[in-house]
Short mmCIF file of C-alpha atoms in Angstrom, two decimals:
data_model
loop_
_atom_site.label_atom_id
_atom_site.label_comp_id
_atom_site.label_asym_id
_atom_site.label_seq_id
_atom_site.Cartn_x
_atom_site.Cartn_y
_atom_site.Cartn_z
CA UNK A 3 0.19 1.52 22.74
CA UNK A 4 1.16 -0.56 19.72
CA UNK A 5 0.66 -4.25 19.12
CA UNK A 6 2.22 -6.76 16.73
CA UNK A 7 -0.27 -8.02 14.17
CA UNK A 8 -0.16 -10.89 11.70
CA UNK A 9 -2.31 -9.00 9.18
CA UNK A 10 -1.86 -5.45 7.89
CA UNK A 11 -4.47 -4.32 5.38
CA UNK A 12 -3.29 -0.76 4.67
CA UNK A 13 0.29 -0.06 3.53
CA UNK A 14 2.14 2.08 1.00
CA UNK A 15 5.28 1.57 -1.06
CA UNK A 16 7.41 3.77 -3.27
CA UNK A 17 4.89 3.12 -6.06
CA UNK A 18 2.96 5.99 -4.44
CA UNK A 19 4.17 7.95 -1.41
CA UNK A 20 5.99 5.32 0.67
CA UNK A 21 9.75 5.18 1.13
CA UNK A 22 10.32 1.44 0.58
CA UNK A 23 10.15 -0.39 -2.72
CA UNK A 24 7.30 -2.92 -2.93
CA UNK A 25 9.80 -5.76 -2.44
CA UNK A 26 11.36 -4.03 0.58
CA UNK A 27 7.92 -3.48 2.08
CA UNK A 28 7.03 -7.18 1.78
CA UNK A 29 10.44 -8.11 3.22
CA UNK A 30 9.90 -5.82 6.21
CA UNK A 31 6.40 -7.15 6.75
CA UNK A 32 7.77 -10.70 6.77
CA UNK A 33 10.44 -9.73 9.30
CA UNK A 34 7.76 -8.15 11.51
CA UNK A 35 5.69 -11.35 11.52
CA UNK A 36 2.99 -10.18 9.13
CA UNK A 37 1.42 -13.15 7.34
CA UNK A 38 -1.33 -11.33 5.38
CA UNK A 39 -0.40 -8.02 3.77
CA UNK A 40 -2.37 -5.66 1.57
CA UNK A 41 -0.42 -3.26 -0.64
CA UNK A 42 -2.72 -0.24 -0.95
CA UNK A 43 -0.82 2.46 -2.80
CA UNK A 44 -2.64 5.64 -3.70
CA UNK A 45 -4.64 5.27 -6.92
CA UNK A 46 -2.21 2.81 -8.52
CA UNK A 47 -1.40 -0.90 -8.83
CA UNK A 48 2.10 -0.17 -10.14
CA UNK A 49 3.88 -1.91 -7.26
CA UNK A 50 1.81 -5.06 -7.29
CA UNK A 51 3.92 -7.29 -9.57
CA UNK A 52 7.15 -6.64 -7.66
CA UNK A 53 5.44 -7.11 -4.31
CA UNK A 54 3.77 -10.34 -5.40
CA UNK A 55 7.04 -11.88 -6.56
CA UNK A 56 8.66 -11.13 -3.19
CA UNK A 57 5.61 -12.32 -1.27
CA UNK A 58 5.62 -15.66 -3.07
CA UNK A 59 9.29 -16.19 -2.25
CA UNK A 60 8.72 -15.44 1.46
CA UNK A 61 5.37 -17.14 1.94
CA UNK A 62 3.49 -13.90 2.68
CA UNK A 63 -0.16 -13.83 1.61
CA UNK A 64 -0.37 -10.63 -0.46
CA UNK A 65 -3.72 -9.02 -1.13
CA UNK A 66 -4.22 -6.75 -4.12
CA UNK A 67 -5.34 -3.37 -2.89
CA UNK A 68 -5.47 0.33 -3.62
CA UNK A 69 -6.34 3.48 -1.68
CA UNK A 70 -8.56 5.63 -3.87
CA UNK A 71 -9.17 9.34 -3.39
CA UNK A 72 -12.66 10.82 -3.62
CA UNK A 73 -14.76 13.69 -2.27
CA UNK A 74 -17.77 13.87 0.02
CA UNK A 75 -19.37 17.23 0.82
CA UNK A 76 -16.16 19.00 -0.19
CA UNK A 77 -13.98 16.83 2.05
CA UNK A 78 -11.24 14.57 0.68
CA UNK A 79 -12.03 10.95 1.61
CA UNK A 80 -10.02 7.77 1.03
CA UNK A 81 -11.38 4.32 0.25
CA UNK A 82 -9.23 1.22 0.67
CA UNK A 83 -10.30 -1.33 -1.94
CA UNK A 84 -9.24 -4.96 -1.55
CA UNK A 85 -9.51 -7.52 -4.32
CA UNK A 86 -10.23 -11.09 -3.20
CA UNK A 87 -8.90 -12.58 -6.45
CA UNK A 88 -6.98 -11.58 -9.57
CA UNK A 89 -9.62 -12.07 -12.24
CA UNK A 90 -10.84 -8.47 -12.10
CA UNK A 91 -7.46 -6.72 -12.24
CA UNK A 92 -8.23 -5.33 -15.69
CA UNK A 93 -11.44 -3.71 -14.49
CA UNK A 94 -9.71 -2.22 -11.47
CA UNK A 95 -6.84 -0.87 -13.56
CA UNK A 96 -9.28 0.74 -15.97
CA UNK A 97 -11.12 2.36 -13.07
CA UNK A 98 -7.86 3.90 -11.82
CA UNK A 99 -6.70 5.44 -15.13
CA UNK A 100 -8.57 8.76 -14.57
CA UNK A 101 -7.14 8.90 -11.03
CA UNK A 102 -3.58 8.75 -12.32
CA UNK A 103 -4.29 11.52 -14.84
CA UNK A 104 -5.77 13.65 -12.07
CA UNK A 105 -2.72 13.04 -9.87
CA UNK A 106 -0.39 14.06 -12.70
CA UNK A 107 -2.29 17.29 -13.28
CA UNK A 108 -2.31 18.00 -9.55
CA UNK A 109 1.46 17.46 -9.33
CA UNK A 110 2.07 19.96 -12.12
CA UNK A 111 -0.05 22.52 -10.29
CA UNK A 112 1.89 21.94 -7.07
CA UNK A 113 5.18 22.64 -8.85
CA UNK A 114 3.79 25.82 -10.40
CA UNK A 115 2.32 27.09 -7.11
CA UNK A 116 5.52 26.44 -5.18
CA UNK A 117 7.56 28.31 -7.78
CA UNK A 118 5.17 31.28 -7.68
CA UNK A 119 5.56 31.42 -3.90
CA UNK A 120 9.31 30.91 -3.73
CA UNK A 121 10.71 32.91 -6.66
CA UNK A 122 10.31 36.34 -8.28
CA UNK A 123 8.42 36.35 -11.58
CA UNK A 124 11.46 36.19 -13.93
CA UNK A 125 12.72 33.04 -12.19
CA UNK A 126 9.44 31.16 -11.78
CA UNK A 127 9.44 29.22 -15.02
CA UNK A 128 12.93 27.88 -14.42
CA UNK A 129 12.16 26.99 -10.79
CA UNK A 130 8.92 25.23 -11.83
CA UNK A 131 10.91 23.09 -14.27
CA UNK A 132 13.55 22.33 -11.65
CA UNK A 133 11.01 21.35 -8.97
CA UNK A 134 9.11 19.22 -11.46
CA UNK A 135 12.22 17.42 -12.72
CA UNK A 136 13.59 16.68 -9.25
CA UNK A 137 10.22 15.48 -7.97
CA UNK A 138 9.96 13.09 -10.92
CA UNK A 139 13.43 11.76 -10.14
CA UNK A 140 12.34 10.98 -6.60
CA UNK A 141 9.13 9.36 -7.83
CA UNK A 142 11.11 7.10 -10.22
CA UNK A 143 8.23 6.66 -12.61
CA UNK A 144 5.60 6.18 -9.91
CA UNK A 145 2.75 8.48 -8.94
CA UNK A 146 3.95 11.92 -7.84
CA UNK A 147 2.84 12.99 -4.39
CA UNK A 148 3.48 15.76 -1.90
CA UNK A 149 6.26 13.82 -0.09
CA UNK A 150 8.30 13.97 -3.30
CA UNK A 151 7.91 17.74 -3.43
CA UNK A 152 8.76 17.96 0.27
CA UNK A 153 12.09 16.28 -0.41
CA UNK A 154 12.78 18.69 -3.28
CA UNK A 155 12.14 21.66 -0.99
CA UNK A 156 14.67 20.17 1.43
CA UNK A 157 17.23 19.71 -1.34
CA UNK A 158 16.80 23.28 -2.56
CA UNK A 159 17.26 24.66 0.94
CA UNK A 160 13.81 26.15 1.44
CA UNK A 161 13.19 23.92 4.48
CA UNK A 162 15.33 21.73 6.69
CA UNK A 163 13.09 18.64 6.77
CA UNK A 164 9.90 17.19 5.30
CA UNK A 165 7.85 18.04 8.36
CA UNK A 166 8.72 21.70 7.92
CA UNK A 167 7.91 21.44 4.20
CA UNK A 168 4.38 20.31 5.00
CA UNK A 169 3.98 22.88 7.77
CA UNK A 170 5.01 25.79 5.54
CA UNK A 171 4.07 24.79 2.00
CA UNK A 172 2.35 21.44 1.50
CA UNK A 173 0.02 20.78 4.43
CA UNK A 174 -3.71 21.35 4.56
CA UNK A 175 -4.60 24.87 3.46
CA UNK A 176 -1.05 25.70 2.33
CA UNK A 177 -0.01 26.77 -1.15
CA UNK A 178 0.90 23.22 -2.20
CA UNK A 179 -2.35 21.71 -0.97
CA UNK A 180 -3.90 21.46 -4.43
CA UNK A 181 -7.45 20.16 -4.55
CA UNK A 182 -7.97 17.63 -7.30
CA UNK A 183 -11.10 16.89 -9.26
CA UNK A 184 -11.61 13.55 -7.57
CA UNK A 185 -14.83 11.56 -8.11
CA UNK A 186 -17.59 11.69 -5.53
CA UNK A 187 -17.74 9.17 -2.71
CA UNK A 188 -20.66 7.44 -4.40
CA UNK A 189 -18.95 7.32 -7.82
CA UNK A 190 -15.72 5.95 -6.37
CA UNK A 191 -17.44 3.35 -4.21
CA UNK A 192 -19.74 2.12 -6.96
CA UNK A 193 -16.89 1.97 -9.48
CA UNK A 194 -14.69 -0.02 -7.10
CA UNK A 195 -17.53 -2.42 -6.35
CA UNK A 196 -18.08 -2.91 -10.09
CA UNK A 197 -14.38 -3.76 -10.41
CA UNK A 198 -14.86 -6.62 -7.95
CA UNK A 199 -13.28 -5.11 -4.85
CA UNK A 200 -14.37 -5.00 -1.23
CA UNK A 201 -14.54 -1.34 -0.22
CA UNK A 202 -13.41 0.00 3.16
CA UNK A 203 -13.66 3.58 4.42
CA UNK A 204 -10.09 4.44 5.43
CA UNK A 205 -8.98 6.13 8.70
CA UNK A 206 -12.35 7.72 9.58
CA UNK A 207 -10.98 9.56 12.62
CA UNK A 208 -8.45 11.50 10.57
CA UNK A 209 -11.06 13.57 8.76
CA UNK A 210 -11.62 15.49 12.01
CA UNK A 211 -15.40 15.33 11.72
CA UNK A 212 -17.87 15.63 14.55
CA UNK A 213 -19.42 12.32 15.55
CA UNK A 214 -22.67 13.38 13.90
CA UNK A 215 -21.02 14.31 10.62
CA UNK A 216 -18.93 11.12 10.64
CA UNK A 217 -22.16 9.20 11.10
CA UNK A 218 -23.57 10.90 8.00
CA UNK A 219 -20.39 10.00 6.08
CA UNK A 220 -20.65 6.34 7.06
CA UNK A 221 -24.31 6.25 6.11
CA UNK A 222 -23.53 7.78 2.71
CA UNK A 223 -20.72 5.29 2.20
CA UNK A 224 -22.96 2.35 3.07
CA UNK A 225 -25.75 3.67 0.84
CA UNK A 226 -23.29 3.81 -2.06
CA UNK A 227 -22.38 0.15 -1.54
CA UNK A 228 -19.51 0.52 0.93
CA UNK A 229 -18.81 -2.67 2.83
CA UNK A 230 -16.19 -2.04 5.50
CA UNK A 231 -14.80 0.40 8.04
CA UNK A 232 -11.17 0.77 9.12
CA UNK A 233 -11.52 0.58 12.90
CA UNK A 234 -7.77 0.92 13.55
CA UNK A 235 -5.35 2.96 11.47
CA UNK A 236 -1.86 3.20 12.90
CA UNK A 237 -1.72 4.45 16.45
CA UNK A 238 -4.93 5.74 18.01
CA UNK A 239 -6.74 5.93 21.34
CA UNK A 240 -8.59 2.84 22.53
CA UNK A 241 -11.71 4.97 22.96
CA UNK A 242 -11.62 5.84 19.27
CA UNK A 243 -11.34 2.19 18.33
CA UNK A 244 -14.30 1.25 20.52
CA UNK A 245 -16.38 4.05 19.01
CA UNK A 246 -15.61 2.88 15.47
CA UNK A 247 -16.44 -0.73 16.37
CA UNK A 248 -19.80 0.50 17.64
CA UNK A 249 -20.43 2.48 14.47
CA UNK A 250 -19.42 -0.40 12.21
CA UNK A 251 -21.79 -2.77 14.01
CA UNK A 252 -24.65 -0.29 13.86
CA UNK A 253 -24.39 -0.17 10.06
CA UNK A 254 -23.37 -3.77 9.48
CA UNK A 255 -19.99 -2.77 8.07
CA UNK A 256 -17.16 -5.31 8.16
CA UNK A 257 -14.13 -4.27 10.19
CA UNK A 258 -10.67 -3.69 8.72
CA UNK A 259 -7.36 -2.44 10.10
CA UNK A 260 -3.80 -1.53 9.19
CA UNK A 261 -0.75 0.55 9.91
CA UNK A 262 -1.19 2.98 6.99
CA UNK A 263 2.55 2.38 6.68
CA UNK A 264 4.61 4.88 4.66
CA UNK A 265 8.06 4.64 6.23
CA UNK A 266 9.65 2.90 9.21
CA UNK A 267 9.26 5.01 12.33
CA UNK A 268 9.31 4.23 16.06
CA UNK A 269 5.59 5.01 16.36
CA UNK A 270 4.21 3.49 13.16
CA UNK A 271 5.60 0.50 11.31
CA UNK A 272 4.23 -2.27 9.13
CA UNK A 273 2.37 -4.73 11.34
CA UNK A 274 2.66 -2.35 14.31
CA UNK A 275 -0.48 -0.45 15.25
CA UNK A 276 -2.98 -0.08 18.06
CA UNK A 277 -4.59 -3.26 19.45
CA UNK A 278 -7.78 -4.71 18.00
CA UNK A 279 -10.65 -5.35 20.42
CA UNK A 280 -10.90 -8.99 21.45
CA UNK A 281 -14.67 -8.81 20.99
CA UNK A 282 -14.45 -8.74 17.17
CA UNK A 283 -15.80 -11.99 15.74
CA UNK A 284 -14.50 -13.71 12.61
CA UNK A 285 -17.74 -12.88 10.78
CA UNK A 286 -17.29 -9.18 11.55
CA UNK A 287 -13.76 -9.13 10.12
CA UNK A 288 -13.05 -8.11 6.54
CA UNK A 289 -10.64 -11.06 6.40
CA UNK A 290 -13.68 -13.34 6.50
CA UNK A 291 -14.50 -12.09 2.99
CA UNK A 292 -10.97 -12.14 1.69
CA UNK A 293 -9.98 -15.76 2.42
#
């Protein structure tokens, strides 16, 4: 079940791995009735200026945000960081510079690995260059991600759609699933806090952890200074939402939510995600800190 929400605190634009430009994303959010929107592209603030200009023209309250990659016990974890004001943008940008360099290095490795898998040795160098060039064209100067490479694989005829590209080459454990030297959960959380942001552990159910291990993750996040938990991310079972509400309350974590929007689909759109429990109080909401 999906519900229409007036706030969406987790979205992506073409500045990272979304399909809409930042301006198009804000326009769509406005059309969907979203009044408070956080642009949280992966490890970059590149789309912020364009999104802010559009938001001001439409009367949408735009929050500065980012989704930062990190590692905990060998598992890739994402932190959504939300900035209540603009005075610390410089600190946040500086904190993200190593992330962008790591993403660039990772993208180069993805191109090389795909070429090694898809072509005989004499043709690999040329195919690497072709994959790299076409992926950059799709990225249009923004951070390169696996969806860009998925589209290249479609164009070159190795797969028929992006879903197949991830299933065969880019998904978890596949040749294009390159592990990056991300900072630890503690380093990322503490750095984001120092930059003035409010830190939220993103989509905790998607890490496929046991309840016990997820509990350890949340405790580690809180111990590092983490402040919030994403209790709804896109479409999920009501039982999962209730469990996350319980876990957030047990640790005193503020509650956040969002669509994790990347592209318009029938099952996941900006401002369209599973219902929030009516029992959440204003003081428990992350919005209480952001307004």
